[in-house]
mmCIF file of C-alpha atoms in Angstrom:
data_model
loop_
_atom_site.group_PDB
_atom_site.id
_atom_site.type_symbol
_atom_site.label_atom_id
_atom_site.label_comp_id
_atom_site.label_asym_id
_atom_site.label_seq_id
_atom_site.Cartn_x
_atom_site.Cartn_y
_atom_site.Cartn_z
ATOM 1 C CA UNK K 1 24.071 -22.790 -106.731
ATOM 2 C CA UNK K 2 25.830 -24.179 -109.814
ATOM 3 C CA UNK K 3 28.903 -22.043 -109.086
ATOM 4 C CA UNK K 4 29.152 -23.512 -105.574
ATOM 5 C CA UNK K 5 28.260 -27.131 -106.403
ATOM 6 C CA UNK K 6 30.441 -27.613 -109.527
ATOM 7 C CA UNK K 7 33.837 -27.312 -107.755
ATOM 8 C CA UNK K 8 32.629 -29.369 -104.774
ATOM 9 C CA UNK K 9 31.578 -32.296 -106.976
ATOM 10 C CA UNK K 10 34.750 -31.847 -109.050
ATOM 11 C CA UNK K 11 36.822 -32.137 -105.866
ATOM 12 C CA UNK K 12 34.962 -35.332 -104.922
ATOM 13 C CA UNK K 13 35.908 -36.870 -108.288
ATOM 14 C CA UNK K 14 39.525 -35.728 -107.893
ATOM 15 C CA UNK K 15 39.828 -37.138 -104.371
ATOM 16 C CA UNK K 16 40.040 -40.660 -103.016
ATOM 17 C CA UNK K 17 36.397 -41.544 -103.724
ATOM 18 C CA UNK K 18 35.576 -44.245 -106.264
ATOM 19 C CA UNK K 19 33.421 -41.870 -108.343
ATOM 20 C CA UNK K 20 34.924 -40.799 -111.680
ATOM 21 C CA UNK K 21 33.691 -38.441 -114.415
ATOM 22 C CA UNK K 22 31.772 -41.227 -116.175
ATOM 23 C CA UNK K 23 29.840 -42.298 -113.090
ATOM 24 C CA UNK K 24 29.142 -38.674 -112.141
ATOM 25 C CA UNK K 25 27.781 -37.918 -115.627
ATOM 26 C CA UNK K 26 25.474 -40.951 -115.426
ATOM 27 C CA UNK K 27 24.229 -39.880 -111.973
ATOM 28 C CA UNK K 28 23.556 -36.291 -113.093
ATOM 29 C CA UNK K 29 21.896 -37.340 -116.364
ATOM 30 C CA UNK K 30 19.744 -40.001 -114.674
ATOM 31 C CA UNK K 31 18.636 -37.384 -112.115
ATOM 32 C CA UNK K 32 17.156 -35.332 -114.951
ATOM 33 C CA UNK K 33 14.585 -38.049 -115.804
ATOM 34 C CA UNK K 34 12.451 -37.879 -112.599
ATOM 35 C CA UNK K 35 12.457 -34.068 -112.849
ATOM 36 C CA UNK K 36 11.052 -34.245 -116.379
ATOM 37 C CA UNK K 37 8.511 -36.828 -115.185
ATOM 38 C CA UNK K 38 7.357 -34.462 -112.416
ATOM 39 C CA UNK K 39 6.776 -31.759 -115.046
ATOM 40 C CA UNK K 40 4.891 -34.254 -117.190
ATOM 41 C CA UNK K 41 2.715 -35.761 -114.455
ATOM 42 C CA UNK K 42 2.133 -32.731 -112.180
ATOM 43 C CA UNK K 43 1.402 -29.618 -114.285
ATOM 44 C CA UNK K 44 1.594 -27.233 -111.331
ATOM 45 C CA UNK K 45 3.121 -23.736 -111.429
ATOM 46 C CA UNK K 46 5.214 -24.103 -108.252
ATOM 47 C CA UNK K 47 6.427 -27.594 -109.223
ATOM 48 C CA UNK K 48 7.262 -26.209 -112.665
ATOM 49 C CA UNK K 49 9.369 -23.349 -111.276
ATOM 50 C CA UNK K 50 11.290 -25.630 -108.909
ATOM 51 C CA UNK K 51 11.745 -28.359 -111.538
ATOM 52 C CA UNK K 52 13.137 -26.003 -114.175
ATOM 53 C CA UNK K 53 15.590 -24.583 -111.619
ATOM 54 C CA UNK K 54 16.721 -28.105 -110.702
ATOM 55 C CA UNK K 55 17.069 -29.007 -114.399
ATOM 56 C CA UNK K 56 19.317 -26.000 -115.025
ATOM 57 C CA UNK K 57 21.384 -26.923 -111.969
ATOM 58 C CA UNK K 58 21.824 -30.568 -113.048
ATOM 59 C CA UNK K 59 22.662 -29.773 -116.686
ATOM 60 C CA UNK K 60 25.098 -26.957 -115.838
ATOM 61 C CA UNK K 61 26.789 -29.106 -113.187
ATOM 62 C CA UNK K 62 27.356 -31.874 -115.765
ATOM 63 C CA UNK K 63 29.258 -29.602 -118.198
ATOM 64 C CA UNK K 64 32.742 -29.850 -116.569
ATOM 65 C CA UNK K 65 32.510 -33.645 -116.467
ATOM 66 C CA UNK K 66 31.738 -33.662 -120.183
ATOM 67 C CA UNK K 67 34.836 -31.508 -120.684
ATOM 68 C CA UNK K 68 36.798 -33.849 -118.425
ATOM 69 C CA UNK K 69 36.402 -36.592 -121.047
ATOM 70 C CA UNK K 70 38.980 -34.702 -123.155
ATOM 71 C CA UNK K 71 41.655 -34.655 -120.442
ATOM 72 C CA UNK K 72 40.909 -38.258 -119.467
ATOM 73 C CA UNK K 73 41.358 -39.511 -123.026
ATOM 74 C CA UNK K 74 44.312 -37.274 -123.928
ATOM 75 C CA UNK K 75 46.199 -38.368 -120.835
ATOM 76 C CA UNK K 76 45.689 -41.955 -122.023
ATOM 77 C CA UNK K 77 47.006 -41.321 -125.537
ATOM 78 C CA UNK K 78 43.667 -40.779 -127.319
ATOM 79 C CA UNK K 79 43.581 -37.489 -129.207
ATOM 80 C CA UNK K 80 40.143 -35.895 -129.430
ATOM 81 C CA UNK K 81 39.097 -32.929 -131.573
ATOM 82 C CA UNK K 82 37.122 -31.124 -128.887
ATOM 83 C CA UNK K 83 36.514 -28.059 -131.075
ATOM 84 C CA UNK K 84 34.720 -30.232 -133.622
ATOM 85 C CA UNK K 85 32.662 -31.906 -130.884
ATOM 86 C CA UNK K 86 31.798 -28.533 -129.345
ATOM 87 C CA UNK K 87 30.764 -27.172 -132.760
ATOM 88 C CA UNK K 88 28.514 -30.169 -133.362
ATOM 89 C CA UNK K 89 27.036 -29.465 -129.922
ATOM 90 C CA UNK K 90 26.068 -25.930 -130.963
ATOM 91 C CA UNK K 91 24.515 -27.211 -134.198
ATOM 92 C CA UNK K 92 22.691 -29.986 -132.322
ATOM 93 C CA UNK K 93 21.258 -27.428 -129.923
ATOM 94 C CA UNK K 94 19.937 -25.358 -132.827
ATOM 95 C CA UNK K 95 18.476 -28.451 -134.540
ATOM 96 C CA UNK K 96 16.891 -29.780 -131.333
ATOM 97 C CA UNK K 97 15.362 -26.356 -130.602
ATOM 98 C CA UNK K 98 13.848 -26.279 -134.097
ATOM 99 C CA UNK K 99 12.447 -29.830 -133.928
ATOM 100 C CA UNK K 100 11.077 -29.571 -130.386
ATOM 101 C CA UNK K 101 9.598 -26.162 -131.221
ATOM 102 C CA UNK K 102 7.651 -27.747 -134.084
ATOM 103 C CA UNK K 103 6.578 -30.630 -131.804
ATOM 104 C CA UNK K 104 5.256 -28.170 -129.199
ATOM 105 C CA UNK K 105 3.145 -26.477 -131.873
ATOM 106 C CA UNK K 106 1.650 -29.851 -132.824
ATOM 107 C CA UNK K 107 1.430 -31.741 -129.512
ATOM 108 C CA UNK K 108 1.721 -29.112 -126.761
ATOM 109 C CA UNK K 109 4.324 -28.416 -124.076
ATOM 110 C CA UNK K 110 4.504 -32.082 -122.976
ATOM 111 C CA UNK K 111 6.647 -32.657 -126.079
ATOM 112 C CA UNK K 112 9.490 -30.827 -124.292
ATOM 113 C CA UNK K 113 9.392 -33.153 -121.278
ATOM 114 C CA UNK K 114 9.158 -36.331 -123.360
ATOM 115 C CA UNK K 115 12.039 -35.135 -125.559
ATOM 116 C CA UNK K 116 14.104 -34.457 -122.440
ATOM 117 C CA UNK K 117 13.511 -37.975 -121.108
ATOM 118 C CA UNK K 118 14.372 -39.584 -124.461
ATOM 119 C CA UNK K 119 17.555 -37.509 -124.855
ATOM 120 C CA UNK K 120 18.639 -38.289 -121.277
ATOM 121 C CA UNK K 121 18.214 -42.051 -121.861
ATOM 122 C CA UNK K 122 20.167 -41.856 -125.138
ATOM 123 C CA UNK K 123 22.928 -39.877 -123.404
ATOM 124 C CA UNK K 124 23.199 -42.467 -120.602
ATOM 125 C CA UNK K 125 23.514 -45.264 -123.178
ATOM 126 C CA UNK K 126 26.231 -43.278 -124.957
ATOM 127 C CA UNK K 127 28.158 -42.586 -121.733
ATOM 128 C CA UNK K 128 27.995 -46.269 -120.747
ATOM 129 C CA UNK K 129 29.611 -47.186 -124.076
ATOM 130 C CA UNK K 130 32.613 -44.882 -123.476
ATOM 131 C CA UNK K 131 35.804 -46.150 -121.792
ATOM 132 C CA UNK K 132 36.805 -44.133 -118.727
ATOM 133 C CA UNK K 133 40.313 -45.368 -117.804
ATOM 134 C CA UNK K 134 39.157 -44.846 -114.228
ATOM 135 C CA UNK K 135 41.915 -46.841 -112.524
ATOM 136 C CA UNK K 136 44.822 -45.069 -114.232
ATOM 137 C CA UNK K 137 43.327 -41.655 -113.586
ATOM 138 C CA UNK K 138 42.342 -42.449 -110.005
ATOM 139 C CA UNK K 139 45.786 -43.775 -109.025
ATOM 140 C CA UNK K 140 47.476 -40.646 -110.419
ATOM 141 C CA UNK K 141 44.821 -38.535 -108.720
ATOM 142 C CA UNK K 142 45.506 -40.017 -105.296
ATOM 143 C CA UNK K 143 49.282 -39.603 -105.689
ATOM 144 C CA UNK K 144 49.040 -35.979 -106.730
ATOM 145 C CA UNK K 145 46.414 -35.027 -104.163
ATOM 146 C CA UNK K 146 48.733 -36.225 -101.389
ATOM 147 C CA UNK K 147 50.282 -32.754 -101.748
ATOM 148 C CA UNK K 148 48.791 -30.669 -98.953
ATOM 149 C CA UNK K 149 48.501 -27.360 -100.839
ATOM 150 C CA UNK K 150 44.946 -26.189 -101.419
ATOM 151 C CA UNK K 151 43.857 -25.880 -105.046
ATOM 152 C CA UNK K 152 43.847 -22.079 -104.811
ATOM 153 C CA UNK K 153 47.410 -21.872 -103.459
ATOM 154 C CA UNK K 154 48.657 -24.558 -105.815
ATOM 155 C CA UNK K 155 47.520 -22.778 -109.015
ATOM 156 C CA UNK K 156 47.750 -18.976 -108.540
ATOM 157 C CA UNK K 157 47.994 -18.180 -112.252
ATOM 158 C CA UNK K 158 44.991 -20.400 -112.996
ATOM 159 C CA UNK K 159 42.936 -18.668 -110.300
ATOM 160 C CA UNK K 160 43.803 -15.287 -111.823
ATOM 161 C CA UNK K 161 42.691 -16.554 -115.229
ATOM 162 C CA UNK K 162 39.517 -17.955 -113.661
ATOM 163 C CA UNK K 163 38.659 -14.569 -112.105
ATOM 164 C CA UNK K 164 39.573 -12.736 -115.320
ATOM 165 C CA UNK K 165 37.158 -14.755 -117.431
ATOM 166 C CA UNK K 166 34.551 -14.458 -114.701
ATOM 167 C CA UNK K 167 34.668 -10.705 -115.406
ATOM 168 C CA UNK K 168 34.809 -11.182 -119.184
ATOM 169 C CA UNK K 169 31.783 -13.498 -119.097
ATOM 170 C CA UNK K 170 30.076 -10.817 -117.005
ATOM 171 C CA UNK K 171 30.519 -8.394 -119.906
ATOM 172 C CA UNK K 172 29.091 -10.987 -122.307
ATOM 173 C CA UNK K 173 26.063 -11.826 -120.160
ATOM 174 C CA UNK K 174 25.353 -8.232 -119.175
ATOM 175 C CA UNK K 175 24.836 -7.250 -122.809
ATOM 176 C CA UNK K 176 23.049 -10.500 -123.687
ATOM 177 C CA UNK K 177 20.601 -10.125 -120.791
ATOM 178 C CA UNK K 178 19.733 -6.495 -121.528
ATOM 179 C CA UNK K 179 20.208 -6.465 -125.294
ATOM 180 C CA UNK K 180 16.440 -6.134 -125.833
ATOM 181 C CA UNK K 181 16.333 -2.907 -123.767
ATOM 182 C CA UNK K 182 19.237 -1.530 -125.798
ATOM 183 C CA UNK K 183 17.680 -2.525 -129.122
ATOM 184 C CA UNK K 184 14.421 -0.843 -128.151
ATOM 185 C CA UNK K 185 16.343 2.396 -127.538
ATOM 186 C CA UNK K 186 17.816 2.326 -131.057
ATOM 187 C CA UNK K 187 14.663 1.324 -132.914
ATOM 188 C CA UNK K 188 14.704 -2.462 -132.663
ATOM 189 C CA UNK K 189 12.678 -5.085 -130.805
ATOM 190 C CA UNK K 190 12.151 -8.814 -130.205
ATOM 191 C CA UNK K 191 12.583 -9.764 -133.860
ATOM 192 C CA UNK K 192 15.946 -7.964 -134.054
ATOM 193 C CA UNK K 193 16.975 -9.615 -130.769
ATOM 194 C CA UNK K 194 16.367 -13.060 -132.268
ATOM 195 C CA UNK K 195 18.342 -12.146 -135.377
ATOM 196 C CA UNK K 196 21.273 -10.835 -133.312
ATOM 197 C CA UNK K 197 21.459 -14.021 -131.211
ATOM 198 C CA UNK K 198 21.128 -16.204 -134.319
ATOM 199 C CA UNK K 199 24.101 -14.416 -135.944
ATOM 200 C CA UNK K 200 26.203 -14.875 -132.801
ATOM 201 C CA UNK K 201 25.394 -18.602 -132.647
ATOM 202 C CA UNK K 202 26.107 -19.225 -136.347
ATOM 203 C CA UNK K 203 29.437 -17.361 -136.507
ATOM 204 C CA UNK K 204 30.930 -19.193 -133.508
ATOM 205 C CA UNK K 205 30.479 -22.629 -135.101
ATOM 206 C CA UNK K 206 33.207 -22.340 -137.824
ATOM 207 C CA UNK K 207 35.815 -21.210 -135.282
ATOM 208 C CA UNK K 208 34.958 -24.226 -133.105
ATOM 209 C CA UNK K 209 35.376 -26.559 -136.077
ATOM 210 C CA UNK K 210 38.742 -24.943 -136.927
ATOM 211 C CA UNK K 211 40.058 -24.830 -133.364
ATOM 212 C CA UNK K 212 42.541 -27.702 -133.738
ATOM 213 C CA UNK K 213 44.087 -25.912 -136.728
ATOM 214 C CA UNK K 214 44.315 -22.662 -134.747
ATOM 215 C CA UNK K 215 45.931 -24.462 -131.840
ATOM 216 C CA UNK K 216 48.676 -25.729 -134.143
ATOM 217 C CA UNK K 217 49.503 -22.112 -135.049
ATOM 218 C CA UNK K 218 48.985 -20.454 -131.666
ATOM 219 C CA UNK K 219 49.422 -21.615 -128.055
ATOM 220 C CA UNK K 220 46.403 -21.977 -125.794
ATOM 221 C CA UNK K 221 47.571 -19.003 -123.717
ATOM 222 C CA UNK K 222 47.754 -16.774 -126.805
ATOM 223 C CA UNK K 223 44.310 -17.952 -127.867
ATOM 224 C CA UNK K 224 42.919 -17.054 -124.430
ATOM 225 C CA UNK K 225 44.488 -13.594 -124.733
ATOM 226 C CA UNK K 226 42.877 -13.140 -128.166
ATOM 227 C CA UNK K 227 39.588 -14.343 -126.691
ATOM 228 C CA UNK K 228 39.755 -11.761 -123.898
ATOM 229 C CA UNK K 229 40.163 -8.973 -126.472
ATOM 230 C CA UNK K 230 37.222 -10.445 -128.412
ATOM 231 C CA UNK K 231 34.965 -10.132 -125.358
ATOM 232 C CA UNK K 232 35.971 -6.490 -124.839
ATOM 233 C CA UNK K 233 35.722 -5.536 -128.522
ATOM 234 C CA UNK K 234 32.150 -6.824 -128.511
ATOM 235 C CA UNK K 235 31.360 -4.785 -125.376
ATOM 236 C CA UNK K 236 33.024 -1.697 -126.907
ATOM 237 C CA UNK K 237 31.059 -2.192 -130.121
ATOM 238 C CA UNK K 238 27.785 -2.100 -128.185
ATOM 239 C CA UNK K 239 28.869 1.043 -126.325
ATOM 240 C CA UNK K 240 29.600 2.830 -129.619
ATOM 241 C CA UNK K 241 26.584 1.476 -131.507
ATOM 242 C CA UNK K 242 23.600 3.642 -132.402
ATOM 243 C CA UNK K 243 21.613 1.521 -134.895
ATOM 244 C CA UNK K 244 20.419 -2.053 -135.370
ATOM 245 C CA UNK K 245 22.688 -2.846 -138.337
ATOM 246 C CA UNK K 246 25.745 -2.046 -136.219
ATOM 247 C CA UNK K 247 24.481 -4.423 -133.514
ATOM 248 C CA UNK K 248 24.251 -7.180 -136.131
ATOM 249 C CA UNK K 249 27.854 -6.519 -137.215
ATOM 250 C CA UNK K 250 29.031 -6.570 -133.593
ATOM 251 C CA UNK K 251 27.864 -10.187 -133.279
ATOM 252 C CA UNK K 252 30.839 -11.242 -135.430
ATOM 253 C CA UNK K 253 33.119 -10.480 -132.461
ATOM 254 C CA UNK K 254 31.597 -13.682 -131.025
ATOM 255 C CA UNK K 255 34.177 -15.467 -133.201
ATOM 256 C CA UNK K 256 37.102 -13.968 -131.253
ATOM 257 C CA UNK K 257 35.399 -13.939 -127.850
ATOM 258 C CA UNK K 258 33.281 -16.856 -126.727
ATOM 259 C CA UNK K 259 33.949 -18.861 -129.902
ATOM 260 C CA UNK K 260 37.644 -19.241 -129.011
ATOM 261 C CA UNK K 261 37.077 -19.385 -125.248
ATOM 262 C CA UNK K 262 34.660 -22.348 -125.445
ATOM 263 C CA UNK K 263 37.434 -24.714 -126.565
ATOM 264 C CA UNK K 264 40.631 -23.033 -125.342
ATOM 265 C CA UNK K 265 39.380 -22.919 -121.724
ATOM 266 C CA UNK K 266 39.103 -26.729 -121.697
ATOM 267 C CA UNK K 267 42.598 -27.190 -123.118
ATOM 268 C CA UNK K 268 44.002 -24.569 -120.728
ATOM 269 C CA UNK K 269 42.890 -26.693 -117.771
ATOM 270 C CA UNK K 270 44.494 -29.784 -119.349
ATOM 271 C CA UNK K 271 47.808 -27.925 -119.768
ATOM 272 C CA UNK K 272 47.933 -26.031 -116.467
ATOM 273 C CA UNK K 273 46.338 -28.387 -113.928
ATOM 274 C CA UNK K 274 47.779 -31.650 -112.607
ATOM 275 C CA UNK K 275 46.069 -34.884 -113.547
ATOM 276 C CA UNK K 276 44.676 -35.361 -110.051
ATOM 277 C CA UNK K 277 42.973 -31.944 -110.059
ATOM 278 C CA UNK K 278 41.445 -31.989 -113.539
ATOM 279 C CA UNK K 279 37.793 -32.320 -112.474
ATOM 280 C CA UNK K 280 38.118 -29.377 -110.087
ATOM 281 C CA UNK K 281 39.854 -27.279 -112.737
ATOM 282 C CA UNK K 282 37.246 -28.049 -115.390
ATOM 283 C CA UNK K 283 34.450 -27.360 -112.897
ATOM 284 C CA UNK K 284 35.874 -23.957 -111.979
ATOM 285 C CA UNK K 285 36.475 -22.934 -115.604
ATOM 286 C CA UNK K 286 32.998 -24.078 -116.621
ATOM 287 C CA UNK K 287 31.485 -22.039 -113.779
ATOM 288 C CA UNK K 288 32.713 -18.706 -115.199
ATOM 289 C CA UNK K 289 29.618 -18.536 -117.438
ATOM 290 C CA UNK K 290 27.364 -19.036 -114.395
ATOM 291 C CA UNK K 291 29.323 -16.383 -112.495
ATOM 292 C CA UNK K 292 29.038 -14.040 -115.467
ATOM 293 C CA UNK K 293 25.310 -14.672 -115.705
ATOM 294 C CA UNK K 294 24.710 -13.817 -112.041
ATOM 295 C CA UNK K 295 26.996 -10.760 -111.932
ATOM 296 C CA UNK K 296 25.945 -9.504 -115.368
ATOM 297 C CA UNK K 297 22.250 -9.700 -114.523
ATOM 298 C CA UNK K 298 22.577 -8.064 -111.100
ATOM 299 C CA UNK K 299 25.081 -5.330 -111.956
ATOM 300 C CA UNK K 300 23.515 -4.563 -115.328
ATOM 301 C CA UNK K 301 20.000 -4.338 -113.881
ATOM 302 C CA UNK K 302 21.076 -1.986 -111.085
ATOM 303 C CA UNK K 303 22.946 0.340 -113.467
ATOM 304 C CA UNK K 304 20.036 0.459 -115.934
ATOM 305 C CA UNK K 305 17.540 1.247 -113.148
ATOM 306 C CA UNK K 306 19.606 4.151 -111.822
ATOM 307 C CA UNK K 307 21.564 5.466 -114.828
ATOM 308 C CA UNK K 308 20.147 3.944 -118.033
ATOM 309 C CA UNK K 309 21.267 1.475 -120.702
ATOM 310 C CA UNK K 310 24.029 3.616 -122.228
ATOM 311 C CA UNK K 311 25.892 4.003 -118.909
ATOM 312 C CA UNK K 312 25.579 0.250 -118.379
ATOM 313 C CA UNK K 313 27.324 -0.309 -121.719
ATOM 314 C CA UNK K 314 30.195 2.030 -120.730
ATOM 315 C CA UNK K 315 30.642 0.302 -117.346
ATOM 316 C CA UNK K 316 30.580 -3.021 -119.185
ATOM 317 C CA UNK K 317 33.611 -1.978 -121.245
ATOM 318 C CA UNK K 318 35.465 -0.997 -118.063
ATOM 319 C CA UNK K 319 34.769 -4.425 -116.502
ATOM 320 C CA UNK K 320 36.117 -6.063 -119.682
ATOM 321 C CA UNK K 321 39.319 -3.999 -119.602
ATOM 322 C CA UNK K 322 39.932 -5.090 -115.995
ATOM 323 C CA UNK K 323 39.434 -8.666 -117.208
ATOM 324 C CA UNK K 324 42.084 -8.244 -119.945
ATOM 325 C CA UNK K 325 44.571 -6.829 -117.427
ATOM 326 C CA UNK K 326 44.000 -9.848 -115.181
ATOM 327 C CA UNK K 327 44.546 -12.200 -118.148
ATOM 328 C CA UNK K 328 47.890 -10.491 -118.821
ATOM 329 C CA UNK K 329 48.817 -10.865 -115.134
ATOM 330 C CA UNK K 330 47.871 -14.552 -115.201
ATOM 331 C CA UNK K 331 49.997 -15.180 -118.300
ATOM 332 C CA UNK K 332 53.043 -13.568 -116.655
ATOM 333 C CA UNK K 333 52.610 -15.329 -113.319
ATOM 334 C CA UNK K 334 54.171 -18.784 -112.926
#
């Protein structure tokens, strides 16, 4: 649902409506509060399942509008270090998980819902304090959207890049989703899974902090190409791995793969997409992780059921190679 809804809402913001990224972020964040309240006030299994699904939908849908802040400010002469912000986001996630985890141990699961409400209110206050330059952006948006070409016809190279990273994120999510099954085959378990994910999270933070420096040395397109190889090297490492220590070492490819992609994908949209189509572009690029999650889970599960984990890892490498070839095609296409 996120994959479908993100571009639709992005197109609404890019069109002639009076809703901009700031207003959309406030709407999405405010919508989270009643969902948390329903979890707090009605501890029912069915309500819980539906509410958590809605929460994931709302939070994932808000991501491209957070990214859109960068293009909005840059186009108005304000230079932001998005890599630094994104790195702080990863660290904040780790810190919040630790704190809320301790609160759950002391006060029960309601601590999660109360924390969610408090964080949503703080985020709304923060968003309200940020300038949006809505009029300048909206006027340019209307002028540029007077062109009758559809988004897909207007940006063929971007759509190729979008599909390429949809496949590359499939390789990432396929191994992430079924990493426990693989670890169990080579003598590991839940503890080793936690360690592997912790390594991947930690190593991506420095590259996010250093992204502005990297961008001064290499173009965004070259960084995306490097990122695509990082995704495939990680998939290849899994396919060739036969012990837990090797799996830990493979996590360092997160630096080249998702670590670079997280920031460069946002800047790629800023460079390649017209001002009036920025929300749609950011929404599509943000949705590649959702696409990868769906495809990775479905394809990976089917292959494991019929052929086993090792074959799944080999197919995963093949999907990644197709993704790299599509990246190369996108970079050559005007």
